Amino acid sequence: MTLHHRDGSAVHLSYGTNVHPAETLPGVLAQLDRFAEPVRKLLGWDRLGLGLWLSAAVAAELAAGPRALRRLRAELDARGLEVVTLNAFPYQGFHDEVVKHAVYRPAWTEPARLRYTVDCANVLVALLPEGATGSISTLPLGWRQPWTNRDDDLARSAFDALTGELFQLARRHGKVVTVAVEPEPGCVLDTVADAVGWLAARVDPEFVGLCLDTCHLAVSFADPVSTVDSIRDAGLQVFKVQASAAVHAAEPAGAGTRAALAGFAEPRYLHQVRTARGGAADDLPAALDGAVDGGDPWRVHFHVPLHAEPDGPLTATTGVLAASLAALYGGPSCACPHVEVETYTWGVLPPAARPVDDAGLVAGIAAEVAAARDLLLQSGLSK
């Protein structure tokens, strides 16, 4: 769906397909019929945006195969689907039984990360609708340990090479694809402030900027308005927003709260925990075992559905999402062209909140996308 800012800019709304476990091209095509088109029809929209996730193998296959790429474009068009953004954070195996730290590999120190991102850029430029720019979200360099000065130099060289590739793509095709670095708790670029400090001195801001994941922003207890201001003041751009919400526990020491939090402690993904006063654990089970003081409110890196609060006494940080969108779109100029609803955790939600079949997942995704649209309209955009 495309919304409009008062300055005339288009804002594209998508949902992220990394919720679906497809790591082959046939699997990607199958999910269009199984999930994406049904979501569009349930919403009653003529066009639905997808924030497409492609594993490294599929991205390489498409980038090297014009025929396969034309087929993907045709299949999307036939179903009323469009792609302006890719999620190139997970490299592969995103729905393995255990993912945890594997999602941060390869890091930006490794040639495979650059190859994958360039492959994604070549795919995206062929999928873009007429007149649209493209964005690709990527990991914040890598996990924080180990990270050396040499690693920093390697990452900077990789971004220099990436910028050259993106410039050549724009020159050949007349279409701009940007890369959006996504800060995440526990990584080298843990917060937006970390990312701004690193990127401002090292990248070309026309091609490399920020992906603002509002779940991650909430977990860091950062203020959305000052965060958006800091990005602009550094001469950087927000190329993509991942509309997401974290779990908030106001009184984590309470027995009822701890029981509710335990329902979110699952084995596939890391669920980092932070407090406003610096308490930190790299995963929720460690926090529950005492690594984080229970006297302060906790925020947990667990993407929860945007349209439905978790069971009490827990809440969701949708207020941070709303404030972020208002900061980006409430002013005289549009501050970001792409918004992607990114709740990839439907399959690991507590059992009572988890869809039991495809229809349930389709209904949940549609409800989330509609909720995101409503928040965008409230922020000042129009249809």
XYZ file of C-alpha atoms in Angstrom:
383
model
C 0.000 0.000 0.000
C 1.247 3.496 -0.810
C 0.445 6.442 1.441
C 1.370 10.072 0.885
C 3.093 12.775 2.875
C 1.996 16.395 2.670
C 5.218 17.207 0.792
C 4.107 14.871 -2.008
C 6.408 11.976 -1.087
C 5.191 8.387 -1.316
C 5.501 6.091 1.709
C 5.309 2.376 0.956
C 3.875 0.001 3.584
C 4.878 -3.680 3.463
C 4.936 -6.746 5.664
C 8.153 -8.686 6.141
C 8.222 -12.185 4.685
C 10.962 -13.402 7.031
C 8.024 -14.711 9.048
C 7.789 -17.493 6.439
C 10.370 -20.322 6.348
C 11.215 -20.363 2.626
C 14.873 -20.879 1.632
C 14.458 -21.965 -1.996
C 12.979 -20.131 -4.954
C 10.022 -22.562 -5.196
C 9.410 -21.933 -1.507
C 9.438 -18.166 -2.008
C 6.977 -18.483 -4.890
C 4.735 -20.808 -2.891
C 4.455 -18.340 -0.018
C 2.954 -15.793 -2.403
C -0.066 -18.062 -2.889
C -0.135 -19.438 0.626
C 0.159 -16.179 2.551
C 0.837 -12.929 0.692
C -2.055 -12.893 -1.760
C -4.542 -14.062 0.909
C -3.358 -11.226 3.174
C -3.935 -8.727 0.362
C -7.399 -10.083 -0.346
C -8.362 -10.083 3.323
C -7.324 -6.431 3.558
C -9.283 -5.656 0.386
C -6.354 -3.790 -1.173
C -5.437 -3.633 -4.847
C -1.708 -3.736 -4.028
C 0.181 -5.147 -1.048
C 3.831 -4.480 -0.355
C 6.179 -7.254 0.673
C 9.407 -6.714 2.580
C 10.936 -9.719 0.895
C 13.451 -11.947 2.670
C 15.633 -14.060 0.391
C 18.223 -16.488 1.714
C 21.732 -16.041 0.355
C 21.304 -19.013 -1.980
C 18.048 -17.677 -3.462
C 19.447 -14.152 -3.807
C 22.476 -15.510 -5.688
C 20.263 -17.650 -7.927
C 18.047 -14.707 -8.840
C 20.912 -12.259 -9.313
C 22.605 -14.676 -11.734
C 19.438 -15.735 -13.539
C 17.465 -13.070 -15.421
C 14.847 -15.611 -16.424
C 14.129 -16.604 -12.816
C 14.066 -12.959 -11.815
C 11.568 -12.098 -14.550
C 9.409 -14.989 -13.384
C 9.441 -13.707 -9.795
C 8.469 -10.232 -10.976
C 5.637 -11.670 -13.075
C 4.355 -13.814 -10.189
C 4.319 -10.786 -7.899
C 2.509 -8.631 -10.450
C -0.079 -11.315 -11.119
C -1.035 -11.375 -7.429
C -1.160 -7.632 -6.817
C 2.093 -7.676 -4.847
C 5.023 -5.269 -5.007
C 8.500 -5.099 -3.506
C 10.416 -1.932 -2.638
C 12.453 -3.313 0.260
C 14.400 -6.465 1.123
C 15.466 -7.758 4.508
C 19.093 -8.898 4.140
C 19.821 -9.227 7.864
C 19.358 -13.033 8.140
C 21.716 -14.773 5.721
C 20.181 -18.241 5.858
C 18.598 -20.699 8.277
C 16.322 -18.109 9.861
C 13.770 -20.740 10.838
C 16.213 -23.372 11.996
C 15.357 -25.045 15.282
C 17.986 -22.880 16.998
C 19.102 -19.567 15.436
C 20.363 -17.417 18.337
C 23.797 -15.866 17.474
C 23.899 -17.494 14.031
C 21.712 -14.679 12.670
C 24.671 -12.297 13.030
C 26.893 -14.338 10.719
C 28.474 -13.677 8.343
C 29.476 -10.303 9.756
C 30.420 -7.277 7.669
C 34.042 -8.384 8.055
C 33.406 -11.378 5.780
C 33.247 -11.249 1.962
C 30.088 -13.393 1.988
C 28.108 -10.568 3.621
C 29.080 -8.116 0.887
C 28.296 -10.648 -1.882
C 24.901 -11.389 -0.397
C 23.989 -7.714 -0.079
C 25.100 -6.932 -3.632
C 23.069 -9.907 -4.897
C 20.044 -8.536 -3.055
C 20.582 -5.100 -4.617
C 20.694 -6.607 -8.110
C 17.459 -8.483 -7.411
C 15.696 -5.469 -5.932
C 16.515 -3.117 -8.788
C 14.685 -5.526 -11.120
C 11.621 -5.724 -8.849
C 11.095 -2.039 -8.109
C 7.862 -0.426 -9.292
C 8.251 2.489 -11.664
C 9.469 5.609 -9.872
C 10.220 3.925 -6.543
C 13.520 3.759 -4.694
C 14.606 0.558 -2.989
C 16.011 -0.206 0.450
C 17.808 -3.194 1.944
C 18.093 -3.596 5.706
C 21.240 -5.231 7.061
C 22.830 -6.238 10.340
C 24.729 -3.704 12.497
C 28.184 -5.018 11.501
C 28.010 -8.150 13.666
C 27.756 -9.386 17.234
C 29.758 -7.226 19.654
C 32.325 -9.885 20.576
C 34.872 -10.361 19.263
C 35.301 -7.036 17.457
C 38.712 -5.497 16.870
C 40.124 -2.410 15.180
C 40.977 -4.609 12.211
C 37.350 -5.767 12.063
C 36.326 -2.134 11.997
C 38.643 -1.458 9.068
C 37.351 -4.511 7.181
C 33.746 -3.414 7.676
C 34.505 0.089 6.459
C 36.178 -1.310 3.336
C 33.164 -3.526 2.706
C 30.801 -0.539 2.896
C 33.048 1.397 0.532
C 32.836 -1.479 -1.957
C 29.077 -1.743 -1.438
C 28.622 1.954 -2.145
C 30.502 1.565 -5.410
C 28.189 -1.280 -6.435
C 25.074 0.718 -5.542
C 26.352 3.726 -7.485
C 26.938 1.587 -10.575
C 23.462 0.036 -10.257
C 21.898 3.494 -10.161
C 23.958 4.573 -13.145
C 22.987 1.503 -15.222
C 19.321 1.281 -14.335
C 18.327 4.777 -13.261
C 16.976 3.302 -10.004
C 18.411 3.954 -6.555
C 18.830 1.138 -4.035
C 19.999 2.094 -0.543
C 21.252 0.001 2.373
C 19.842 0.605 5.854
C 21.891 -0.512 8.863
C 19.658 -1.833 11.648
C 20.983 -1.299 15.205
C 20.183 -4.159 17.572
C 20.899 -4.778 21.270
C 24.070 -6.794 21.806
C 25.611 -5.974 18.443
C 28.606 -3.794 17.563
C 26.111 -1.038 16.773
C 23.844 -1.684 19.744
C 21.808 1.529 19.645
C 20.883 4.166 17.090
C 23.430 6.453 18.762
C 26.129 3.816 18.136
C 25.070 3.469 14.504
C 24.970 7.219 13.917
C 28.443 7.620 15.417
C 29.921 4.859 13.245
C 28.157 5.613 9.980
C 28.514 9.404 9.991
C 32.291 9.203 9.631
C 32.465 6.271 7.250
C 29.703 6.034 4.636
C 28.166 7.915 1.727
C 24.793 9.028 3.159
C 23.164 8.941 -0.269
C 23.465 5.153 -0.316
C 23.918 3.989 3.301
C 21.776 5.053 6.239
C 19.596 3.704 9.030
C 16.879 1.125 9.448
C 14.875 2.192 12.491
C 13.453 -0.938 14.109
C 11.028 0.373 16.705
C 11.181 -2.794 18.824
C 14.960 -2.382 19.124
C 14.526 1.335 19.787
C 12.090 0.588 22.604
C 14.404 -2.006 24.158
C 17.148 0.635 24.294
C 14.766 3.016 26.127
C 15.678 5.759 23.632
C 13.385 8.727 22.996
C 11.948 8.502 19.459
C 11.887 12.244 18.778
C 15.480 12.927 19.823
C 16.572 9.770 18.025
C 15.096 10.910 14.715
C 16.586 14.373 15.253
C 20.027 12.899 15.913
C 19.975 10.967 12.647
C 19.039 14.057 10.660
C 21.562 16.257 12.494
C 24.346 13.795 11.607
C 23.523 14.140 7.902
C 22.168 10.588 7.680
C 18.809 9.301 6.486
C 16.302 6.744 7.707
C 15.774 4.629 4.619
C 13.487 2.091 6.288
C 11.337 1.693 9.390
C 10.622 -1.748 10.748
C 7.314 -1.286 12.511
C 7.585 -3.554 15.531
C 6.866 -3.672 19.248
C 8.738 -5.157 22.204
C 7.490 -6.745 25.414
C 7.404 -4.395 28.429
C 7.330 -5.709 31.995
C 6.631 -2.918 34.488
C 7.270 -5.090 37.570
C 9.414 -8.046 36.474
C 9.952 -9.305 40.030
C 6.269 -10.121 40.488
C 5.316 -13.785 40.363
C 2.601 -13.218 37.769
C 4.933 -11.164 35.589
C 7.703 -13.744 35.761
C 5.286 -16.492 34.771
C 4.097 -14.415 31.816
C 7.687 -13.630 30.750
C 8.597 -17.298 30.928
C 6.098 -17.911 28.131
C 8.307 -15.802 25.835
C 11.535 -17.673 26.693
C 11.843 -19.928 23.649
C 14.851 -21.684 22.069
C 15.012 -20.311 18.504
C 15.877 -16.611 18.744
C 17.797 -14.359 21.138
C 15.527 -12.159 23.229
C 17.765 -9.501 24.723
C 16.589 -7.748 27.902
C 17.389 -4.174 28.911
C 16.446 -1.720 31.656
C 16.521 2.070 31.534
C 19.374 2.123 34.081
C 21.724 -0.173 32.183
C 20.654 -3.641 33.264
C 21.280 -6.110 30.456
C 21.091 -9.765 29.506
C 21.684 -11.267 26.074
C 18.702 -13.607 26.383
C 15.499 -13.747 28.378
C 16.283 -17.014 30.245
C 19.441 -15.412 31.670
C 17.430 -12.397 32.826
C 14.893 -14.662 34.506
C 17.762 -16.493 36.204
C 18.911 -13.261 37.853
C 21.212 -11.547 35.350
C 18.970 -8.449 35.362
C 17.645 -6.657 38.433
C 13.932 -7.222 38.821
C 13.416 -3.885 40.541
C 13.397 -1.900 37.295
C 11.050 -2.310 34.323
C 12.309 -4.659 31.620
C 11.985 -4.445 27.882
C 12.448 -7.657 25.950
C 13.514 -7.991 22.314
C 10.573 -10.137 21.283
C 8.557 -8.789 18.354
C 4.895 -9.001 19.357
C 1.883 -8.386 17.087
C 1.085 -4.714 16.615
C -2.658 -5.044 16.948
C -2.872 -7.118 20.131
C -1.363 -6.570 23.581
C 0.294 -9.576 25.231
C -1.560 -11.051 28.177
C -1.286 -8.984 31.353
C 0.582 -7.933 33.318
C 2.839 -7.542 30.257
C 2.306 -4.784 27.697
C 3.668 -3.926 24.249
C 5.717 -0.860 23.306
C 3.399 0.241 20.511
C 3.556 3.744 21.968
C 7.210 3.918 20.912
C 6.183 2.901 17.396
C 3.489 5.581 17.274
C 5.880 8.260 18.552
C 8.537 7.223 16.025
C 6.102 7.468 13.127
C 4.921 10.873 14.327
C 8.542 12.073 14.464
C 9.225 10.801 10.951
C 6.026 11.900 9.231
C 4.473 14.645 11.339
C 6.763 17.414 10.112
C 6.876 19.394 6.879
C 9.048 16.836 5.067
C 8.914 13.061 4.784
C 11.773 11.408 6.677
C 11.511 7.816 5.415
C 10.067 6.175 2.271
C 9.549 2.594 3.497
C 7.724 1.010 6.437
C 7.842 -2.746 6.951
C 5.766 -4.588 9.544
C 8.288 -7.071 10.925
C 6.799 -9.580 13.332
C 8.798 -12.672 12.417
C 7.994 -14.385 15.716
C 4.441 -15.612 15.100
C 5.624 -19.225 15.208
C 7.299 -18.875 18.617
C 4.721 -16.775 20.451
C 3.307 -18.276 23.663
C 0.959 -21.092 22.598
C -2.261 -19.227 23.397
C -1.259 -16.377 21.046
C 0.209 -18.537 18.283
C -1.768 -19.169 15.064
C -2.783 -22.793 14.669
C -3.022 -22.794 10.864
C -2.360 -20.738 7.732
C -5.679 -18.922 8.006
C -4.814 -17.775 11.500
C -1.444 -16.439 10.385
C -2.976 -14.666 7.393
C -5.571 -13.037 9.672
C -2.889 -11.967 12.139
C -0.625 -10.450 9.495
C -3.558 -8.616 7.898
C -4.603 -7.201 11.276
C -1.049 -6.016 11.935
C -0.699 -4.349 8.556
C -4.039 -2.605 9.046
C -2.919 -1.411 12.492
C 0.310 -0.046 10.992
C -1.665 1.745 8.282
C -3.870 3.361 10.924
C -0.832 4.544 12.895
C 0.682 5.993 9.726
C -2.537 7.876 8.985
C -2.565 9.180 12.545
C 1.035 10.369 12.083
C -0.047 12.701 9.290
C 0.078 10.614 6.116
C -2.903 10.279 3.801
C -4.216 7.640 1.399
